[in-house]
Coordinates of C-alpha atoms and ligand atoms in Angstrom, one line a residue:
M24 CA 5.0 90.5 -41.8
N25 CA 3.9 87.8 -39.7
R26 CA 3.6 88.5 -36.2
G27 CA 2.2 86.1 -34.6
I28 CA -1.7 85.0 -33.3
C29 CA -4.1 86.3 -30.8
V30 CA -7.4 84.1 -30.4
F31 CA -9.7 85.9 -28.3
N32 CA -13.0 86.1 -27.4
I33 CA -12.9 82.6 -25.9
G34 CA -16.3 81.8 -24.1
M35 CA -14.5 79.2 -22.1
L36 CA -10.9 78.0 -22.3
A37 CA -10.0 74.8 -20.8
T38 CA -6.6 72.8 -20.4
P39 CA -4.6 71.4 -18.0
E40 CA -1.5 72.7 -16.7
G41 CA 2.5 71.9 -16.0
K42 CA 5.2 70.1 -17.9
G43 CA 4.6 66.3 -17.0
A44 CA 2.0 63.6 -16.5
R45 CA -0.7 64.6 -13.8
R46 CA -1.9 61.8 -11.9
G47 CA -4.4 61.4 -9.2
A48 CA -7.2 63.8 -8.2
A49 CA -4.6 66.3 -10.7
Q50 CA -5.2 64.9 -13.5
G51 CA -8.6 65.8 -13.1
E52 CA -8.1 69.8 -12.0
I53 CA -8.0 71.7 -15.2
R54 CA -7.7 75.2 -15.3
I55 CA -11.0 77.0 -16.5
R56 CA -11.0 80.9 -17.7
R57 CA -13.6 82.6 -19.2
D58 CA -13.8 85.8 -21.7
A59 CA -10.0 84.5 -22.7
W60 CA -7.5 85.1 -25.2
V61 CA -4.6 83.4 -26.1
A62 CA -1.0 85.0 -28.1
A63 CA 1.2 83.3 -29.5
D64 CA 4.7 84.5 -31.7
A65 CA 5.3 84.4 -35.2
D66 CA 7.4 80.9 -34.5
G67 CA 4.2 79.4 -32.9
V68 CA 4.9 79.6 -29.3
I69 CA 2.7 80.8 -26.8
R70 CA 3.6 84.2 -25.0
A71 CA 0.4 84.6 -22.7
V72 CA -2.6 83.4 -22.4
G73 CA -5.4 85.7 -20.3
T74 CA -8.8 87.0 -20.0
G75 CA -10.3 90.5 -20.4
E76 CA -9.1 93.2 -22.1
I77 CA -5.5 92.4 -24.5
P78 CA -2.8 94.2 -24.0
E79 CA -1.5 96.2 -26.8
E80 CA 1.3 93.9 -27.4
Y81 CA -0.6 91.1 -28.3
S82 CA -3.4 92.8 -30.3
A83 CA -0.3 95.5 -32.8
E84 CA -0.3 95.7 -36.1
G85 CA 0.7 92.0 -38.2
I86 CA -0.8 89.9 -35.3
T87 CA -3.3 87.6 -36.8
R88 CA -6.7 88.0 -34.7
I89 CA -8.8 85.1 -34.8
D90 CA -12.4 85.3 -33.2
A91 CA -13.3 82.5 -31.4
G92 CA -17.0 83.9 -31.5
G93 CA -17.6 82.8 -27.7
R94 CA -16.6 78.9 -28.2
L95 CA -14.7 76.9 -26.1
V96 CA -11.3 76.5 -26.9
T97 CA -8.9 73.8 -25.7
P98 CA -5.0 72.4 -26.6
G99 CA -4.8 70.3 -30.0
L100 CA -5.6 66.8 -29.3
I101 CA -2.8 64.1 -28.8
D102 CA -3.2 60.8 -30.4
A103 CA -0.6 58.4 -28.4
H104 CA -1.0 55.6 -30.2
T105 CA -1.9 54.3 -33.5
H106 CA -1.0 52.0 -36.4
L107 CA -0.7 54.8 -39.2
I108 CA 1.4 52.9 -41.8
F109 CA -0.4 49.8 -43.1
G110 CA -1.3 48.7 -46.7
G111 CA -5.0 47.8 -47.1
W112 CA -8.2 47.4 -45.0
R113 CA -9.6 44.1 -43.2
E114 CA -13.2 45.2 -43.9
H115 CA -13.7 40.9 -44.4
E116 CA -13.0 40.4 -41.2
L117 CA -16.2 42.0 -40.3
A118 CA -18.8 38.5 -41.5
L119 CA -15.9 36.3 -39.1
K120 CA -16.3 38.7 -35.9
L121 CA -20.2 38.9 -36.3
K122 CA -19.8 34.7 -36.3
G123 CA -18.0 35.2 -32.9
V124 CA -14.4 34.0 -34.4
A125 CA -11.9 35.7 -31.7
Y126 CA -9.1 38.5 -33.0
L127 CA -6.3 35.9 -31.8
D128 CA -7.7 33.3 -33.7
I129 CA -7.9 35.2 -37.0
L130 CA -3.9 36.0 -36.2
A131 CA -3.4 32.4 -35.5
Q132 CA -4.6 31.3 -38.6
G133 CA -2.8 33.5 -41.0
G134 CA -5.1 36.9 -40.7
G135 CA -5.4 39.4 -38.8
I136 CA -2.4 42.0 -38.6
L137 CA -0.3 38.9 -40.6
S138 CA -3.0 39.9 -43.5
T139 CA -2.1 43.8 -43.1
V140 CA 1.6 42.4 -43.1
R141 CA 1.1 41.1 -47.0
N142 CA -0.7 44.6 -47.9
T143 CA 1.8 46.2 -46.5
R144 CA 5.0 44.2 -48.1
A145 CA 3.1 44.8 -51.3
A146 CA 3.1 48.5 -51.4
T147 CA 5.9 50.7 -51.8
E148 CA 6.8 53.3 -49.6
E149 CA 5.0 56.9 -51.6
E150 CA 1.5 54.5 -51.4
L151 CA 1.7 54.2 -47.7
T152 CA 2.6 57.9 -47.2
E153 CA -0.3 58.5 -49.8
K154 CA -2.4 56.7 -47.9
A155 CA -1.4 57.6 -44.7
A156 CA -1.4 61.4 -45.5
L157 CA -5.3 60.9 -45.9
A158 CA -5.9 59.6 -42.8
L159 CA -3.6 62.1 -41.2
D160 CA -5.7 64.9 -42.6
R161 CA -9.2 63.3 -41.3
M162 CA -7.6 63.3 -37.8
L163 CA -6.4 66.8 -38.0
Q164 CA -10.2 68.2 -39.2
M165 CA -11.2 65.9 -35.9
G166 CA -8.9 68.3 -34.2
T167 CA -5.5 65.6 -33.4
T168 CA -2.4 68.1 -33.6
T169 CA -0.2 65.3 -32.9
C170 CA -0.4 61.5 -33.7
E171 CA 2.5 59.0 -32.6
A172 CA 3.0 56.5 -35.6
K173 CA 4.2 53.0 -35.3
S174 CA 5.8 50.8 -37.6
G175 CA 4.7 46.8 -37.9
Y176 CA 3.3 45.6 -40.5
G177 CA 6.7 45.1 -42.4
L178 CA 8.2 42.5 -39.7
A179 CA 11.5 42.3 -42.2
K180 CA 14.2 45.0 -41.7
E181 CA 13.6 46.7 -45.1
E182 CA 10.1 46.6 -44.6
E183 CA 10.0 48.0 -41.0
L184 CA 12.4 50.7 -42.4
K185 CA 10.2 51.4 -45.0
Q186 CA 7.2 52.0 -43.2
L187 CA 9.4 54.2 -40.9
R188 CA 10.7 56.2 -43.7
A189 CA 7.3 56.7 -45.0
I190 CA 6.4 58.3 -41.4
Q191 CA 9.6 60.5 -41.7
A192 CA 8.1 61.7 -45.3
L193 CA 5.2 62.9 -43.5
Q194 CA 6.6 64.6 -41.0
G195 CA 6.7 68.2 -42.1
R196 CA 4.7 67.6 -45.2
Q197 CA 1.3 68.0 -43.7
S198 CA 0.4 69.8 -40.4
V199 CA 0.0 67.2 -38.2
E200 CA 3.0 66.1 -36.1
L201 CA 4.7 62.9 -35.6
V202 CA 6.2 60.9 -33.1
P203 CA 7.5 57.5 -34.5
T204 CA 7.7 54.1 -32.9
F205 CA 9.4 51.5 -33.9
L206 CA 7.2 47.4 -33.7
G207 CA 8.7 45.1 -35.3
A208 CA 8.0 42.9 -32.2
H209 CA 4.3 43.5 -33.4
A210 CA 3.8 39.6 -34.2
L211 CA 6.1 36.5 -35.4
P212 CA 6.4 36.8 -39.2
E213 CA 5.1 33.8 -41.2
E214 CA 8.7 32.8 -42.7
Y215 CA 9.9 32.7 -39.1
K216 CA 7.0 30.7 -37.5
E217 CA 9.5 27.6 -37.2
D218 CA 12.6 29.5 -35.4
R219 CA 11.2 32.3 -33.2
E220 CA 14.5 32.5 -31.8
A221 CA 16.1 33.3 -35.0
Y222 CA 13.3 36.4 -35.7
L223 CA 14.2 37.7 -31.6
C224 CA 17.7 37.8 -33.2
L225 CA 17.0 39.6 -35.9
L226 CA 15.1 42.2 -34.0
T227 CA 17.8 42.8 -31.2
E228 CA 20.6 42.8 -33.8
E229 CA 19.6 44.0 -36.7
M230 CA 16.6 46.0 -36.4
I231 CA 16.7 47.7 -33.7
P232 CA 20.7 48.6 -34.3
A233 CA 19.3 49.9 -37.9
V234 CA 16.6 51.9 -36.7
A235 CA 18.4 54.0 -34.2
E236 CA 21.3 54.7 -36.4
E237 CA 19.2 55.9 -39.2
H238 CA 17.3 58.3 -36.2
L239 CA 13.7 56.5 -37.6
A240 CA 12.2 56.0 -34.1
E241 CA 12.0 57.6 -30.4
F242 CA 10.7 54.7 -29.0
C243 CA 10.4 50.9 -29.1
D244 CA 7.3 48.6 -28.9
V245 CA 6.3 44.9 -28.4
F246 CA 3.2 43.2 -28.9
C247 CA 2.9 41.1 -25.4
E248 CA -0.2 38.6 -25.5
T249 CA -0.8 34.7 -25.8
G250 CA 0.6 33.9 -29.2
V251 CA 2.6 36.7 -29.9
F252 CA 5.3 37.8 -27.5
T253 CA 6.4 36.5 -24.0
V254 CA 7.3 38.8 -21.0
E255 CA 10.4 37.4 -21.0
E256 CA 10.6 38.1 -24.9
S257 CA 9.4 41.3 -24.7
R258 CA 11.9 42.5 -22.1
T259 CA 14.6 40.9 -23.9
I260 CA 13.2 43.7 -27.0
L261 CA 12.8 46.4 -25.2
E262 CA 15.9 46.1 -23.3
A263 CA 17.4 45.7 -26.3
G264 CA 16.1 49.1 -27.5
Q265 CA 17.0 50.9 -24.7
K266 CA 20.6 49.9 -24.9
Y267 CA 20.2 51.8 -28.6
G268 CA 18.4 54.8 -26.9
L269 CA 15.1 53.7 -28.1
K270 CA 12.8 54.4 -24.9
S271 CA 9.8 51.7 -24.2
K272 CA 6.2 51.2 -25.1
I273 CA 4.4 47.9 -24.3
H274 CA 1.3 46.2 -25.8
A275 CA 0.5 44.8 -22.5
D276 CA -3.1 43.0 -21.3
E277 CA -5.0 43.5 -24.1
I278 CA -6.3 40.2 -24.7
D279 CA -5.1 38.3 -21.5
P280 CA -3.1 39.7 -18.5
L281 CA 0.6 37.9 -18.7
G282 CA 2.3 40.2 -17.0
G283 CA 3.0 42.6 -19.4
S284 CA 2.4 45.4 -17.2
Q285 CA 4.0 44.5 -14.3
L286 CA 6.9 44.6 -16.8
A287 CA 6.6 47.9 -17.9
G288 CA 6.7 49.4 -14.6
E289 CA 9.6 47.5 -13.7
I290 CA 12.2 48.6 -16.6
G291 CA 10.8 52.4 -16.6
A292 CA 8.7 52.2 -19.7
V293 CA 7.3 55.4 -20.8
S294 CA 3.7 54.2 -21.6
A295 CA 1.7 50.8 -21.4
E296 CA -1.2 50.5 -23.5
H297 CA -4.7 48.7 -24.0
L298 CA -4.2 47.4 -20.6
I299 CA -8.0 46.0 -20.6
C300 CA -7.3 43.2 -18.4
S301 CA -4.4 44.7 -16.3
P302 CA -4.2 43.3 -12.1
D303 CA -4.0 45.0 -8.9
E304 CA 0.1 44.3 -9.5
G305 CA 0.5 45.7 -12.7
I306 CA -1.4 49.0 -12.2
E307 CA 0.7 49.0 -9.0
S308 CA 4.3 48.7 -10.8
M309 CA 2.7 51.4 -13.6
A310 CA 2.9 53.6 -10.7
K311 CA 5.6 53.0 -9.4
G312 CA 7.6 52.9 -12.3
G313 CA 6.1 56.3 -13.7
T314 CA 4.5 54.6 -16.4
V315 CA 1.8 56.7 -18.6
A316 CA -1.2 54.4 -18.7
V317 CA -2.2 54.6 -22.6
C318 CA -5.8 53.2 -22.6
L319 CA -7.8 52.8 -25.7
P320 CA -11.6 52.4 -25.4
A321 CA -12.7 52.6 -28.8
T322 CA -10.3 49.1 -29.2
S323 CA -12.6 47.8 -26.5
F324 CA -15.6 48.6 -28.0
Y325 CA -14.4 47.3 -31.6
L326 CA -13.5 44.0 -29.8
D327 CA -16.4 43.8 -27.9
K328 CA -14.0 43.6 -24.6
S329 CA -14.3 44.7 -21.2
F330 CA -13.0 48.4 -20.6
A331 CA -9.5 49.3 -19.1
R332 CA -9.8 50.1 -15.2
A333 CA -8.8 53.6 -15.9
R334 CA -10.7 54.7 -12.5
D335 CA -8.6 52.2 -10.1
M336 CA -5.7 53.4 -12.2
I337 CA -6.0 57.2 -11.4
S338 CA -6.8 56.2 -7.8
A339 CA -3.4 54.2 -7.9
G340 CA -1.8 57.0 -8.9
V341 CA -1.3 56.2 -12.8
P342 CA -1.8 59.2 -15.0
V343 CA -4.1 57.8 -17.8
A344 CA -3.5 58.9 -21.5
V345 CA -6.4 58.1 -23.7
A346 CA -5.6 57.2 -27.5
T347 CA -7.4 55.8 -30.7
D348 CA -5.6 53.1 -31.5
F349 CA -6.4 53.6 -35.2
N350 CA -5.3 50.5 -37.2
P351 CA -6.9 48.4 -39.9
G352 CA -7.7 45.1 -37.4
S353 CA -8.7 46.2 -33.7
C354 CA -9.7 49.5 -34.3
P355 CA -10.3 51.1 -37.7
C356 CA -11.2 54.4 -36.3
L357 CA -9.6 57.5 -36.4
S358 CA -11.5 59.7 -34.0
L359 CA -10.1 60.6 -30.9
Q360 CA -13.6 62.7 -30.2
L361 CA -15.4 59.5 -30.2
A362 CA -12.2 57.7 -27.8
M363 CA -13.4 60.4 -25.7
N364 CA -17.1 59.9 -25.5
L365 CA -16.1 56.4 -24.6
A366 CA -14.2 57.2 -22.2
C367 CA -16.0 59.4 -20.0
F368 CA -18.8 57.0 -20.6
K369 CA -17.2 53.4 -20.2
Y370 CA -14.2 54.4 -17.7
R371 CA -16.5 56.8 -16.0
L372 CA -14.1 59.3 -16.1
T373 CA -14.9 63.0 -15.6
P374 CA -14.6 64.9 -18.7
E375 CA -11.8 67.4 -17.0
E376 CA -10.1 64.0 -16.4
V377 CA -10.4 62.8 -20.1
L378 CA -9.3 66.4 -21.6
T379 CA -5.9 65.7 -19.8
A380 CA -5.7 62.5 -21.4
V381 CA -5.6 63.9 -24.5
T382 CA -3.9 66.9 -24.0
L383 CA -1.1 66.3 -21.1
N384 CA -1.0 63.2 -20.4
A385 CA -1.1 62.1 -24.0
A386 CA 2.0 64.6 -24.6
A387 CA 3.4 63.1 -21.6
A388 CA 3.0 59.3 -23.3
I389 CA 5.3 60.7 -26.1
C390 CA 7.7 62.6 -24.5
R391 CA 6.5 66.1 -25.6
A392 CA 4.7 67.2 -21.9
D393 CA 7.5 70.2 -21.9
T394 CA 6.2 71.6 -25.7
L395 CA 2.9 69.8 -25.9
G396 CA -0.4 69.0 -24.4
S397 CA -1.8 72.6 -22.6
L398 CA -2.3 75.9 -23.3
E399 CA 0.5 77.8 -21.3
A400 CA 3.4 80.5 -22.1
G401 CA 6.1 78.7 -24.0
K402 CA 4.2 76.1 -25.2
Q403 CA 3.1 75.7 -29.0
A404 CA 0.2 77.0 -30.2
D405 CA -1.6 73.9 -30.8
L406 CA -5.4 74.5 -30.4
V407 CA -8.8 73.6 -31.3
I408 CA -11.8 76.1 -31.3
W409 CA -14.8 74.4 -30.6
D410 CA -18.2 74.4 -31.8
A411 CA -19.1 74.1 -28.6
E412 CA -19.5 76.7 -25.8
N413 CA -18.3 74.3 -22.7
L414 CA -16.2 71.1 -21.9
D415 CA -19.3 68.9 -21.3
F416 CA -21.2 69.8 -24.3
L417 CA -18.2 67.6 -26.7
Y418 CA -19.1 64.5 -24.1
Y419 CA -22.8 65.1 -24.6
R420 CA -23.2 65.7 -28.3
F421 CA -21.5 62.5 -29.4
G422 CA -20.7 60.7 -32.7
D423 CA -20.9 64.2 -34.6
N424 CA -17.4 66.3 -35.6
L425 CA -17.5 69.4 -32.8
V426 CA -14.3 71.1 -34.4
K427 CA -14.5 74.7 -35.5
T428 CA -11.0 75.8 -36.1
V429 CA -7.4 73.8 -35.7
I430 CA -4.8 75.8 -35.0
K431 CA -1.2 74.3 -35.0
K432 CA 2.0 75.8 -34.2
G433 CA 0.6 79.0 -34.3
K434 CA -1.3 78.6 -38.0
V435 CA -4.5 78.1 -38.9
C436 CA -5.0 74.5 -40.6
V437 CA -8.3 73.7 -40.1
E438 CA -11.6 76.2 -40.9
R439 CA -15.1 74.7 -40.7
Ligands
LIG6 O1 -3.2 47.8 -30.5 N1 -2.5 44.6 -30.5 C1 -1.8 44.9 -31.4 N2 -1.5 45.3 -32.1 C2 -3.4 46.2 -32.3 C3 -4.1 45.9 -34.0 C4 -3.2 45.8 -35.4 C5 -3.6 44.9 -36.1 O2 -4.9 44.0 -35.8 O3 -3.5 45.5 -37.2 C6 -3.5 46.7 -31.6 O4 -4.8 46.5 -31.3
LIG7 FE1 -2.0 49.3 -30.8

């Protein structure tokens, strides 16, 4: 009989604590335990965390004992921003990028996101599901136990629903827990080039209601950017989403500072993402609105852009999360470990601040901080045993996969 698990002989257990985002100095305050253990029940919920001798009730017969071998244990990583579902890849853009052609110019010429839209429309729901399952398996191998997943390469009602249904089909079929986001406002589809009003109507009057009715997404997102959607259009779309119960996220200040981060705070968006060139007013607005800043350092690297002002955000009291932005164009990378390395070196965040950014603050960015993101009694037993003895080692050894064991909801799902 399954009576739960007990992970013991943990050399260092490192976790943020609490049920909400951590901001300011609190982002870097994590709990460190040595010679620790974590016990979870048969439902995969943590019953207790402690040090030294394990109480009898957590080592009784029927409880699976997992020896961490003196290694580092952290909460499972949470990737709070991915464009998981897409057809094809875009490696042909590499030559253009190397010649210096800008990301938005490729899009304006009908490439970029629009080229992935063509490939995604050409794929069946099953094909998209199978392709994403392969990516999720790799994420899991690299320590990601929960992942936000956006639509946004359909840009037509049935095509967007197809992407969201693929996410739904993947939920529970594999080990990574998914949180779906509707991103029908990812670009203006080519067939609406001459009539953006009509696409806005389609989004707000048909697509959002259909997504809400079928419970296919929890969040509504918009790409607020030069040549994509304006701040006022973004407001209209996000407020329509809110009317139907979809919480707001926004791609803001990725290339140009249009005012997306200001809007995020004003409308109480759960998160604003990218924020590469956010101005002071945007940072202040996010702090006031309680918005989580989801920073995506691997995208800055891949687009050869500057890096978000994550340090200033922390100083201003904005909780910072770090995610991959996995997608076929601006960041074809699904390694949160690499994003963690970059966050440490390019944002100058401490290892402790980055750990919070990919666990508890990432959980807050997807409204899961009550159940995920830390190792404490009552939270879900999602954890990673690392081939490392301490937290610094994760940032020191970059470009490798340091995962030893991944446990999701109390079950071992990766053993390397
Ligand atoms: O987050 N910026 C908009 N969307 C994605 C890129 C999508 C793509 O290039 O396919 C991003 O960077
Ligand atoms: Fe994105």
